[in-house]
mmCIF file of C-alpha atoms in Angstrom:
data_model
loop_
_atom_site.group_PDB
_atom_site.id
_atom_site.type_symbol
_atom_site.label_atom_id
_atom_site.label_comp_id
_atom_site.label_asym_id
_atom_site.label_seq_id
_atom_site.Cartn_x
_atom_site.Cartn_y
_atom_site.Cartn_z
ATOM 1 C CA MET A 26 -29.492 -12.233 28.206
ATOM 2 C CA SER A 27 -31.590 -11.069 25.452
ATOM 3 C CA ARG A 28 -29.672 -11.255 21.819
ATOM 4 C CA CYS A 29 -30.741 -10.172 18.283
ATOM 5 C CA TRP A 30 -31.427 -13.042 15.852
ATOM 6 C CA ILE A 31 -31.978 -12.859 12.100
ATOM 7 C CA ALA A 32 -33.369 -15.648 9.613
ATOM 8 C CA LEU A 33 -34.487 -16.259 6.001
ATOM 9 C CA THR A 34 -38.178 -16.908 6.032
ATOM 10 C CA SER A 35 -40.797 -17.637 3.148
ATOM 11 C CA THR A 36 -43.620 -15.716 5.019
ATOM 12 C CA PRO A 37 -43.550 -12.851 7.538
ATOM 13 C CA PRO A 38 -43.338 -14.350 10.896
ATOM 14 C CA PRO A 39 -46.035 -12.917 13.250
ATOM 15 C CA ASP A 40 -43.803 -12.756 16.343
ATOM 16 C CA ALA A 41 -40.616 -10.873 14.770
ATOM 17 C CA THR A 42 -39.429 -7.690 16.044
ATOM 18 C CA ALA A 43 -38.667 -6.425 12.515
ATOM 19 C CA VAL A 44 -38.973 -7.989 9.126
ATOM 20 C CA ALA A 45 -38.747 -6.945 5.344
ATOM 21 C CA ALA A 46 -39.130 -8.514 2.112
ATOM 22 C CA ILE A 47 -36.033 -9.280 0.329
ATOM 23 C CA THR A 48 -35.080 -9.431 -3.639
ATOM 24 C CA TRP A 49 -32.415 -11.419 -4.843
ATOM 25 C CA ALA A 50 -30.237 -9.101 -7.009
ATOM 26 C CA GLY A 51 -27.493 -11.500 -7.722
ATOM 27 C CA ARG A 52 -26.160 -14.898 -6.637
ATOM 28 C CA ALA A 53 -22.775 -15.523 -6.387
ATOM 29 C CA GLU A 54 -21.724 -18.679 -8.551
ATOM 30 C CA SER A 55 -20.287 -20.402 -5.615
ATOM 31 C CA SER A 56 -23.576 -19.722 -3.641
ATOM 32 C CA ALA A 57 -24.934 -22.650 -2.035
ATOM 33 C CA GLY A 58 -28.216 -20.733 -1.001
ATOM 34 C CA ASP A 59 -31.476 -22.204 -1.802
ATOM 35 C CA VAL A 60 -33.854 -19.504 -0.436
ATOM 36 C CA ASP A 61 -35.527 -17.476 -3.222
ATOM 37 C CA ASP A 62 -37.262 -14.124 -2.704
ATOM 38 C CA GLY A 63 -38.750 -14.059 0.672
ATOM 39 C CA PHE A 64 -37.937 -12.472 4.158
ATOM 40 C CA LEU A 65 -35.373 -11.412 6.314
ATOM 41 C CA ALA A 66 -36.615 -11.377 10.067
ATOM 42 C CA ALA A 67 -35.260 -10.268 13.111
ATOM 43 C CA TRP A 68 -36.104 -11.055 16.769
ATOM 44 C CA GLU A 69 -34.930 -9.622 20.148
ATOM 45 C CA ALA A 70 -34.909 -12.988 22.298
ATOM 46 C CA LYS A 71 -32.951 -15.106 24.630
ATOM 47 C CA ASP A 72 -32.506 -18.203 22.646
ATOM 48 C CA GLU A 73 -32.959 -19.194 19.037
ATOM 49 C CA PRO A 74 -36.491 -18.011 18.211
ATOM 50 C CA VAL A 75 -36.454 -20.523 14.919
ATOM 51 C CA THR A 76 -34.357 -23.342 13.659
ATOM 52 C CA GLY A 77 -31.468 -21.781 11.574
ATOM 53 C CA ALA A 78 -31.575 -18.201 13.140
ATOM 54 C CA ILE A 79 -28.053 -16.616 13.772
ATOM 55 C CA LYS A 80 -27.013 -14.033 16.014
ATOM 56 C CA ILE A 81 -26.553 -10.292 14.799
ATOM 57 C CA ASP A 82 -25.700 -6.921 16.019
ATOM 58 C CA PRO A 83 -28.945 -5.789 17.556
ATOM 59 C CA ARG A 84 -27.966 -2.041 16.474
ATOM 60 C CA ALA A 85 -28.273 -3.109 12.637
ATOM 61 C CA ILE A 86 -32.043 -3.849 13.360
ATOM 62 C CA ASP A 87 -34.789 -0.905 13.146
ATOM 63 C CA PRO A 88 -38.401 -1.801 12.397
ATOM 64 C CA ASP A 89 -38.351 1.841 11.339
ATOM 65 C CA GLY A 90 -35.320 1.769 8.855
ATOM 66 C CA ALA A 91 -35.679 2.430 5.169
ATOM 67 C CA ALA A 92 -34.997 0.230 2.316
ATOM 68 C CA ALA A 93 -31.752 -0.836 1.770
ATOM 69 C CA TRP A 94 -29.168 -2.662 -0.712
ATOM 70 C CA ALA A 95 -27.170 -5.431 1.152
ATOM 71 C CA SER A 96 -24.280 -8.111 0.771
ATOM 72 C CA LEU A 97 -25.633 -10.791 2.482
ATOM 73 C CA VAL A 98 -22.893 -13.272 3.246
ATOM 74 C CA LEU A 99 -23.963 -16.872 4.119
ATOM 75 C CA ALA A 100 -22.207 -19.929 4.895
ATOM 76 C CA PRO A 101 -23.046 -22.878 3.329
ATOM 77 C CA ARG A 102 -25.335 -25.269 4.903
ATOM 78 C CA SER A 103 -23.414 -27.115 7.855
ATOM 79 C CA ALA A 104 -20.274 -24.743 7.346
ATOM 80 C CA TRP A 105 -18.818 -22.363 9.468
ATOM 81 C CA LEU A 106 -15.587 -21.249 10.667
ATOM 82 C CA LEU A 107 -14.036 -20.350 14.126
ATOM 83 C CA PHE A 108 -14.763 -16.589 14.832
ATOM 84 C CA ASP A 109 -11.216 -16.283 15.606
ATOM 85 C CA ASP A 110 -10.029 -17.501 12.297
ATOM 86 C CA VAL A 111 -7.172 -15.447 10.614
ATOM 87 C CA ALA A 112 -9.601 -15.168 7.617
ATOM 88 C CA VAL A 113 -12.495 -13.585 9.816
ATOM 89 C CA SER A 114 -9.708 -11.171 11.202
ATOM 90 C CA HIS A 115 -8.670 -10.050 8.314
ATOM 91 C CA ALA A 116 -11.767 -9.404 6.905
ATOM 92 C CA ILE A 117 -12.716 -7.070 9.980
ATOM 93 C CA ARG A 118 -9.415 -5.221 9.660
ATOM 94 C CA ALA A 119 -10.371 -4.656 6.270
ATOM 95 C CA VAL A 120 -13.936 -3.137 7.111
ATOM 96 C CA LEU A 121 -12.197 -0.789 9.719
ATOM 97 C CA ALA A 122 -9.556 0.466 7.111
ATOM 98 C CA ALA A 123 -12.235 1.133 4.799
ATOM 99 C CA PRO A 124 -15.190 4.057 4.172
ATOM 100 C CA PRO A 125 -17.863 3.091 6.863
ATOM 101 C CA VAL A 126 -21.278 1.681 5.464
ATOM 102 C CA ASP A 127 -24.788 2.333 6.890
ATOM 103 C CA VAL A 128 -25.037 -1.414 8.393
ATOM 104 C CA VAL A 129 -22.517 -3.866 9.019
ATOM 105 C CA SER A 130 -22.368 -6.999 11.377
ATOM 106 C CA THR A 131 -21.173 -10.328 11.351
ATOM 107 C CA PHE A 132 -23.451 -13.790 12.017
ATOM 108 C CA VAL A 133 -22.762 -15.966 14.622
ATOM 109 C CA THR A 134 -24.050 -19.127 15.838
ATOM 110 C CA GLY A 135 -23.011 -20.992 19.243
ATOM 111 C CA ASP A 136 -20.164 -19.253 21.060
ATOM 112 C CA ASP A 137 -17.693 -19.256 18.441
ATOM 113 C CA ARG A 138 -18.980 -19.819 14.999
ATOM 114 C CA PHE A 139 -18.760 -17.343 12.146
ATOM 115 C CA VAL A 140 -21.522 -18.276 9.686
ATOM 116 C CA GLY A 141 -21.861 -15.062 7.725
ATOM 117 C CA ALA A 142 -21.979 -11.158 7.461
ATOM 118 C CA ILE A 143 -24.575 -8.353 6.198
ATOM 119 C CA THR A 144 -23.157 -5.479 4.889
ATOM 120 C CA ALA A 145 -25.550 -2.816 3.523
ATOM 121 C CA VAL A 146 -26.196 1.051 2.343
ATOM 122 C CA HIS A 147 -29.630 2.539 2.405
ATOM 123 C CA ASP A 148 -28.783 4.852 -0.716
ATOM 124 C CA ASP A 149 -29.657 3.533 -4.415
ATOM 125 C CA ASP A 150 -26.112 2.859 -5.273
ATOM 126 C CA PRO A 151 -25.027 -0.790 -4.489
ATOM 127 C CA THR A 152 -21.635 -0.537 -6.106
ATOM 128 C CA ARG A 153 -20.039 0.351 -2.827
ATOM 129 C CA LEU A 154 -20.630 -3.471 -1.477
ATOM 130 C CA ARG A 155 -18.717 -4.645 -4.336
ATOM 131 C CA ASP A 156 -15.555 -5.143 -2.202
ATOM 132 C CA ASP A 157 -17.367 -6.476 0.714
ATOM 133 C CA PRO A 158 -14.213 -8.267 2.586
ATOM 134 C CA PHE A 159 -16.603 -11.253 3.955
ATOM 135 C CA ALA A 160 -17.228 -12.322 0.314
ATOM 136 C CA ALA A 161 -13.689 -13.616 0.495
ATOM 137 C CA ILE A 162 -15.024 -16.174 3.066
ATOM 138 C CA PHE A 163 -18.405 -17.474 2.278
ATOM 139 C CA PRO A 164 -20.562 -16.687 -0.730
ATOM 140 C CA ALA A 165 -22.032 -13.266 -0.980
ATOM 141 C CA THR A 166 -25.205 -12.344 -2.890
ATOM 142 C CA LEU A 167 -26.666 -8.961 -3.500
ATOM 143 C CA VAL A 168 -30.203 -8.383 -2.017
ATOM 144 C CA ARG A 169 -32.810 -5.694 -1.737
ATOM 145 C CA VAL A 170 -33.883 -5.523 1.282
ATOM 146 C CA GLY A 171 -37.200 -3.650 1.945
ATOM 147 C CA PRO A 172 -38.073 -1.048 4.826
ATOM 148 C CA GLY A 173 -38.988 -2.259 8.302
ATOM 149 C CA LEU A 174 -35.635 -3.856 9.171
ATOM 150 C CA LEU A 175 -32.187 -2.387 8.849
ATOM 151 C CA GLY A 176 -31.171 0.745 10.707
ATOM 152 C CA THR A 177 -27.909 2.333 11.123
ATOM 153 C CA THR A 178 -24.946 1.020 12.829
ATOM 154 C CA PRO A 179 -22.424 3.448 14.157
ATOM 155 C CA ALA A 180 -18.903 2.948 12.476
ATOM 156 C CA PRO A 181 -16.651 1.003 14.563
ATOM 157 C CA VAL A 182 -14.269 2.670 16.168
ATOM 158 C CA GLY A 183 -10.994 0.444 15.794
ATOM 159 C CA PRO A 184 -8.720 -0.809 16.101
ATOM 160 C CA VAL A 185 -10.462 -3.626 18.199
ATOM 161 C CA ILE A 186 -11.442 -6.528 15.941
ATOM 162 C CA GLN A 187 -12.366 -8.783 18.867
ATOM 163 C CA ARG A 188 -16.002 -9.465 20.154
ATOM 164 C CA TYR A 189 -17.258 -8.372 23.377
ATOM 165 C CA GLY A 190 -17.968 -11.494 24.772
ATOM 166 C CA GLY A 191 -17.615 -14.966 22.838
ATOM 167 C CA ALA A 192 -21.364 -15.327 21.841
ATOM 168 C CA ASN A 193 -21.676 -12.278 20.512
ATOM 169 C CA PRO A 194 -21.386 -10.660 17.076
ATOM 170 C CA TRP A 195 -18.904 -8.136 16.135
ATOM 171 C CA PRO A 196 -18.976 -5.064 15.902
ATOM 172 C CA TRP A 197 -21.199 -5.010 18.916
ATOM 173 C CA ASP A 198 -18.537 -2.988 21.221
ATOM 174 C CA ARG A 199 -19.618 -3.490 24.690
ATOM 175 C CA PHE A 200 -19.475 -5.939 27.569
ATOM 176 C CA GLY A 201 -22.825 -6.521 28.777
ATOM 177 C CA GLU A 202 -26.100 -7.118 27.595
ATOM 178 C CA GLN A 203 -27.428 -6.232 23.825
ATOM 179 C CA ARG A 204 -29.943 -3.587 22.859
ATOM 180 C CA ARG A 205 -31.214 -2.608 19.364
ATOM 181 C CA ALA A 206 -30.346 1.330 19.205
ATOM 182 C CA HIS A 207 -34.536 1.684 18.380
ATOM 183 C CA GLY A 208 -37.269 0.765 20.413
ATOM 184 C CA MET B 30 0.954 21.503 29.279
ATOM 185 C CA VAL B 31 -0.810 24.430 27.244
ATOM 186 C CA ASN B 32 -3.911 23.995 29.262
ATOM 187 C CA ALA B 33 -3.504 23.052 32.775
ATOM 188 C CA GLU B 34 -7.072 21.979 33.169
ATOM 189 C CA LEU B 35 -6.610 19.012 31.109
ATOM 190 C CA ALA B 36 -4.585 17.104 33.841
ATOM 191 C CA PRO B 37 -4.702 13.652 35.202
ATOM 192 C CA GLY B 38 -7.511 13.125 37.220
ATOM 193 C CA ARG B 39 -9.789 15.600 35.341
ATOM 194 C CA ARG B 40 -12.753 14.718 32.743
ATOM 195 C CA PHE B 41 -12.008 15.194 29.510
ATOM 196 C CA PRO B 42 -14.473 17.510 27.639
ATOM 197 C CA ASP B 43 -17.321 14.861 25.570
ATOM 198 C CA LEU B 44 -16.321 16.830 22.581
ATOM 199 C CA CYS B 45 -18.412 16.236 19.562
ATOM 200 C CA LEU B 46 -16.860 16.420 15.898
ATOM 201 C CA PRO B 47 -17.188 15.068 12.490
ATOM 202 C CA ASP B 48 -15.481 11.822 11.943
ATOM 203 C CA HIS B 49 -13.137 11.062 8.725
ATOM 204 C CA VAL B 50 -16.272 10.663 6.669
ATOM 205 C CA GLY B 51 -18.287 13.508 7.927
ATOM 206 C CA ASN B 52 -20.702 11.739 10.492
ATOM 207 C CA GLU B 53 -21.004 13.502 13.989
ATOM 208 C CA ARG B 54 -19.313 11.429 16.699
ATOM 209 C CA ARG B 55 -19.282 11.926 20.329
ATOM 210 C CA LEU B 56 -16.177 11.012 22.175
ATOM 211 C CA SER B 57 -18.400 9.373 25.261
ATOM 212 C CA ASP B 58 -19.532 7.002 22.565
ATOM 213 C CA LEU B 59 -16.323 6.608 20.657
ATOM 214 C CA ALA B 60 -14.780 5.408 24.018
ATOM 215 C CA GLY B 61 -17.610 3.148 24.627
ATOM 216 C CA GLY B 62 -16.767 0.986 27.746
ATOM 217 C CA ASP B 63 -13.147 0.678 27.039
ATOM 218 C CA PRO B 64 -9.900 2.585 27.703
ATOM 219 C CA LEU B 65 -9.197 5.397 25.149
ATOM 220 C CA LEU B 66 -6.094 6.876 23.561
ATOM 221 C CA LEU B 67 -7.081 10.743 22.388
ATOM 222 C CA HIS B 68 -4.314 11.980 20.028
ATOM 223 C CA PHE B 69 -4.142 15.531 18.611
ATOM 224 C CA TYR B 70 -1.846 15.952 15.823
ATOM 225 C CA ARG B 71 -0.989 18.882 13.929
ATOM 226 C CA GLY B 72 -1.541 17.714 10.432
ATOM 227 C CA TRP B 73 -1.077 15.570 7.580
ATOM 228 C CA TRP B 74 2.193 17.652 6.347
ATOM 229 C CA CYS B 75 4.153 17.531 9.655
ATOM 230 C CA PRO B 76 7.085 14.894 9.354
ATOM 231 C CA LYS B 77 7.029 14.689 13.114
ATOM 232 C CA GLU B 78 3.252 13.525 12.839
ATOM 233 C CA GLN B 79 3.890 11.144 10.139
ATOM 234 C CA ALA B 80 6.712 9.427 12.296
ATOM 235 C CA TYR B 81 4.595 9.227 15.420
ATOM 236 C CA PHE B 82 1.780 7.658 13.370
ATOM 237 C CA ARG B 83 4.040 5.167 12.287
ATOM 238 C CA LYS B 84 4.546 4.313 15.877
ATOM 239 C CA LEU B 85 0.815 3.987 16.699
ATOM 240 C CA VAL B 86 -0.093 1.809 13.441
ATOM 241 C CA ARG B 87 2.365 -0.696 14.930
ATOM 242 C CA LEU B 88 0.625 -0.558 18.490
ATOM 243 C CA GLN B 89 -2.613 -0.770 16.554
ATOM 244 C CA ASP B 90 -1.871 -4.783 15.979
ATOM 245 C CA GLU B 91 -1.822 -4.795 19.745
ATOM 246 C CA ALA B 92 -4.955 -2.900 20.814
ATOM 247 C CA GLU B 93 -6.900 -4.726 18.145
ATOM 248 C CA VAL B 94 -6.947 -7.651 20.325
ATOM 249 C CA ALA B 95 -6.955 -5.664 23.882
ATOM 250 C CA TYR B 96 -10.120 -3.707 24.076
ATOM 251 C CA SER B 97 -8.453 -0.656 23.688
ATOM 252 C CA ARG B 98 -9.476 2.182 21.145
ATOM 253 C CA PHE B 99 -7.859 5.280 19.258
ATOM 254 C CA VAL B 100 -9.196 8.444 18.422
ATOM 255 C CA SER B 101 -6.924 11.052 16.321
ATOM 256 C CA VAL B 102 -7.952 14.584 16.195
ATOM 257 C CA SER B 103 -6.545 17.523 13.741
ATOM 258 C CA VAL B 104 -7.932 20.457 12.075
ATOM 259 C CA ASP B 105 -7.513 18.462 8.602
ATOM 260 C CA PRO B 106 -11.026 18.436 6.907
ATOM 261 C CA PRO B 107 -12.662 14.999 6.512
ATOM 262 C CA GLY B 108 -11.602 14.197 3.271
ATOM 263 C CA VAL B 109 -7.865 14.947 4.324
ATOM 264 C CA ALA B 110 -7.749 13.193 7.384
ATOM 265 C CA ALA B 111 -9.567 10.057 5.180
ATOM 266 C CA ALA B 112 -7.064 9.954 2.961
ATOM 267 C CA PHE B 113 -4.064 10.260 5.528
ATOM 268 C CA ARG B 114 -5.936 7.446 7.429
ATOM 269 C CA ALA B 115 -5.826 5.597 4.363
ATOM 270 C CA GLY B 116 -2.158 6.056 3.248
ATOM 271 C CA LEU B 117 -0.974 5.235 6.880
ATOM 272 C CA GLY B 118 -2.657 2.246 7.195
ATOM 273 C CA ALA B 119 -4.759 3.440 10.369
ATOM 274 C CA ARG B 120 -7.881 1.209 11.335
ATOM 275 C CA TRP B 121 -9.086 3.797 13.829
ATOM 276 C CA THR B 122 -11.360 6.722 13.950
ATOM 277 C CA PHE B 123 -10.046 10.364 12.860
ATOM 278 C CA LEU B 124 -11.933 13.363 14.162
ATOM 279 C CA SER B 125 -12.085 16.940 11.976
ATOM 280 C CA ASP B 126 -11.809 20.036 13.945
ATOM 281 C CA GLU B 127 -11.756 21.926 10.575
ATOM 282 C CA GLY B 128 -13.802 24.650 11.877
ATOM 283 C CA ARG B 129 -11.424 24.956 14.973
ATOM 284 C CA THR B 130 -13.961 25.085 17.645
ATOM 285 C CA TRP B 131 -12.547 22.776 20.026
ATOM 286 C CA VAL B 132 -8.893 23.590 19.627
ATOM 287 C CA HIS B 133 -9.572 26.897 21.390
ATOM 288 C CA GLU B 134 -12.192 25.520 23.675
ATOM 289 C CA LEU B 135 -9.814 22.841 24.692
ATOM 290 C CA GLY B 136 -6.896 25.579 24.747
ATOM 291 C CA LEU B 137 -4.786 23.268 22.711
ATOM 292 C CA LEU B 138 -4.131 25.749 19.856
ATOM 293 C CA GLU B 139 -0.161 25.912 18.397
ATOM 294 C CA THR B 140 -0.021 29.520 18.531
ATOM 295 C CA THR B 141 3.478 29.383 16.979
ATOM 296 C CA ASP B 142 2.286 28.343 13.890
ATOM 297 C CA ARG B 143 0.164 31.038 12.287
ATOM 298 C CA THR B 144 0.173 29.150 8.728
ATOM 299 C CA HIS B 145 -1.798 26.207 9.971
ATOM 300 C CA GLU B 146 -3.186 27.225 13.386
ATOM 301 C CA PRO B 147 -2.989 23.607 14.259
ATOM 302 C CA TYR B 148 -3.517 21.388 17.632
ATOM 303 C CA VAL B 149 -0.695 21.342 19.718
ATOM 304 C CA PRO B 150 0.362 17.567 19.571
ATOM 305 C CA THR B 151 -0.869 15.924 22.687
ATOM 306 C CA VAL B 152 -1.505 12.500 23.490
ATOM 307 C CA PHE B 153 -4.269 11.672 26.452
ATOM 308 C CA VAL B 154 -5.264 8.393 27.881
ATOM 309 C CA LEU B 155 -8.571 8.431 29.137
ATOM 310 C CA GLU B 156 -10.661 5.934 30.845
ATOM 311 C CA PRO B 157 -13.807 5.133 29.806
ATOM 312 C CA SER B 158 -15.873 7.568 31.776
ATOM 313 C CA LEU B 159 -13.422 10.239 30.155
ATOM 314 C CA CYS B 160 -11.257 10.678 32.785
ATOM 315 C CA ILE B 161 -7.800 11.554 32.110
ATOM 316 C CA HIS B 162 -5.294 9.159 33.088
ATOM 317 C CA ALA B 163 -2.477 10.280 31.712
ATOM 318 C CA VAL B 164 -1.273 13.337 29.429
ATOM 319 C CA PHE B 165 1.632 13.789 27.213
ATOM 320 C CA ASN B 166 2.794 16.904 25.896
ATOM 321 C CA GLY B 167 4.531 16.393 22.341
ATOM 322 C CA TYR B 168 5.339 20.102 21.314
ATOM 323 C CA TRP B 169 8.850 18.332 21.263
ATOM 324 C CA PHE B 170 8.831 15.245 19.939
ATOM 325 C CA TRP B 171 10.638 13.503 22.378
ATOM 326 C CA GLY B 172 7.843 14.525 24.779
ATOM 327 C CA ARG B 173 5.278 11.902 23.169
ATOM 328 C CA PRO B 174 4.450 8.702 24.735
ATOM 329 C CA THR B 175 6.340 5.410 23.670
ATOM 330 C CA ASN B 176 4.024 2.674 22.650
ATOM 331 C CA GLU B 177 5.802 1.199 26.268
ATOM 332 C CA GLU B 178 4.370 3.950 28.332
ATOM 333 C CA LEU B 179 0.636 3.597 26.310
ATOM 334 C CA ARG B 180 0.886 -0.087 27.090
ATOM 335 C CA GLN B 181 1.353 0.767 30.730
ATOM 336 C CA ALA B 182 -1.213 2.969 30.761
ATOM 337 C CA PHE B 183 -3.782 0.684 28.928
ATOM 338 C CA ARG B 184 -2.640 -1.852 31.521
ATOM 339 C CA GLN B 185 -3.460 0.307 34.788
ATOM 340 C CA ILE B 186 -6.720 1.143 32.971
ATOM 341 C CA THR B 187 -7.653 -2.207 32.320
ATOM 342 C CA ARG B 188 -6.802 -3.597 35.650
ATOM 343 C CA SER B 189 -9.055 -0.701 37.416
ATOM 344 C CA ILE B 190 -11.967 -1.333 34.964
ATOM 345 C CA ARG B 191 -12.493 -5.166 34.563
ATOM 346 C CA PRO B 192 -13.777 -6.481 37.386
ATOM 347 C CA ASP B 193 -12.396 -10.411 36.298
ATOM 348 C CA TRP B 194 -8.729 -8.812 35.880
ATOM 349 C CA GLU B 195 -7.811 -11.441 38.442
ATOM 350 C CA VAL B 196 -9.004 -14.766 36.748
ATOM 351 C CA PRO B 197 -12.201 -15.766 37.862
ATOM 352 C CA GLY B 198 -12.249 -18.863 39.846
ATOM 353 C CA PRO B 199 -13.833 -22.279 38.661
#
């Protein structure tokens, strides 16, 4: 079964499905991240394409996507929460209640580990990302993502907060194989 | 029923309308692969709708873990629907038929209200294919489904569409 993976890299991986340069615009004080300006790359692959890659809703990825501002929430190294943790459920409820953004996906490793999320808008106004509900769980960083990576995730219908299959990220909303909306 | 064509066993039209933030949404996409509660309501101003929405908001706490989706439709503009939705604490999609395109197409115009020209309050429970499983005429408040009736409908549809309803063996 094909899945979609994403990872921070220092150079553009030649085998990536989509890749974009990222510029870090602000780092949360509590962030344990250690990646400077670099690249965010995505792969469609059955298995983890590079060490440290994490699963993302495939609809968030579009090689023809425009540049975007993104709130990137990443768990500190070796940290994670069970996806069914009440903090994750609460953040997802907050996403459903708020005005939709252009891109939203949780990040998952293994079958059941929540390790962060991406929330992004394609316009030039990143202020909409200030209230990212996932930022209450792990450190959030505002990044400028270049063109060629992020598409548009359909606004979740609601009220479902569960994943469609244990190993899948929310808001992917179908049982069965994941495919990107584009390509 | 106002429109006898919209009866159990028939397929509901795959309507396309802007959601509460103005994005065009198609019903079949909103249903995805899940059972769908399709709820037509008069508008934010109606006390009966306010009371009924409070019931649905309570039900969403179960639906959110049960792979069952809700969509509410009215003639309110998207901005009004968004404000109403936020005030209710509803976490599902609201559609706006402000132009009253589908209210006529579906035959669900409440002709007795010439001030608002709203939808007749009507609740459908649809299968993922948009086949109508159940319909409730809510012109009178007691015609609307209770949450227990909705649970029963969701259970029947879920049982029919999930091949692993019976627990898979070892």
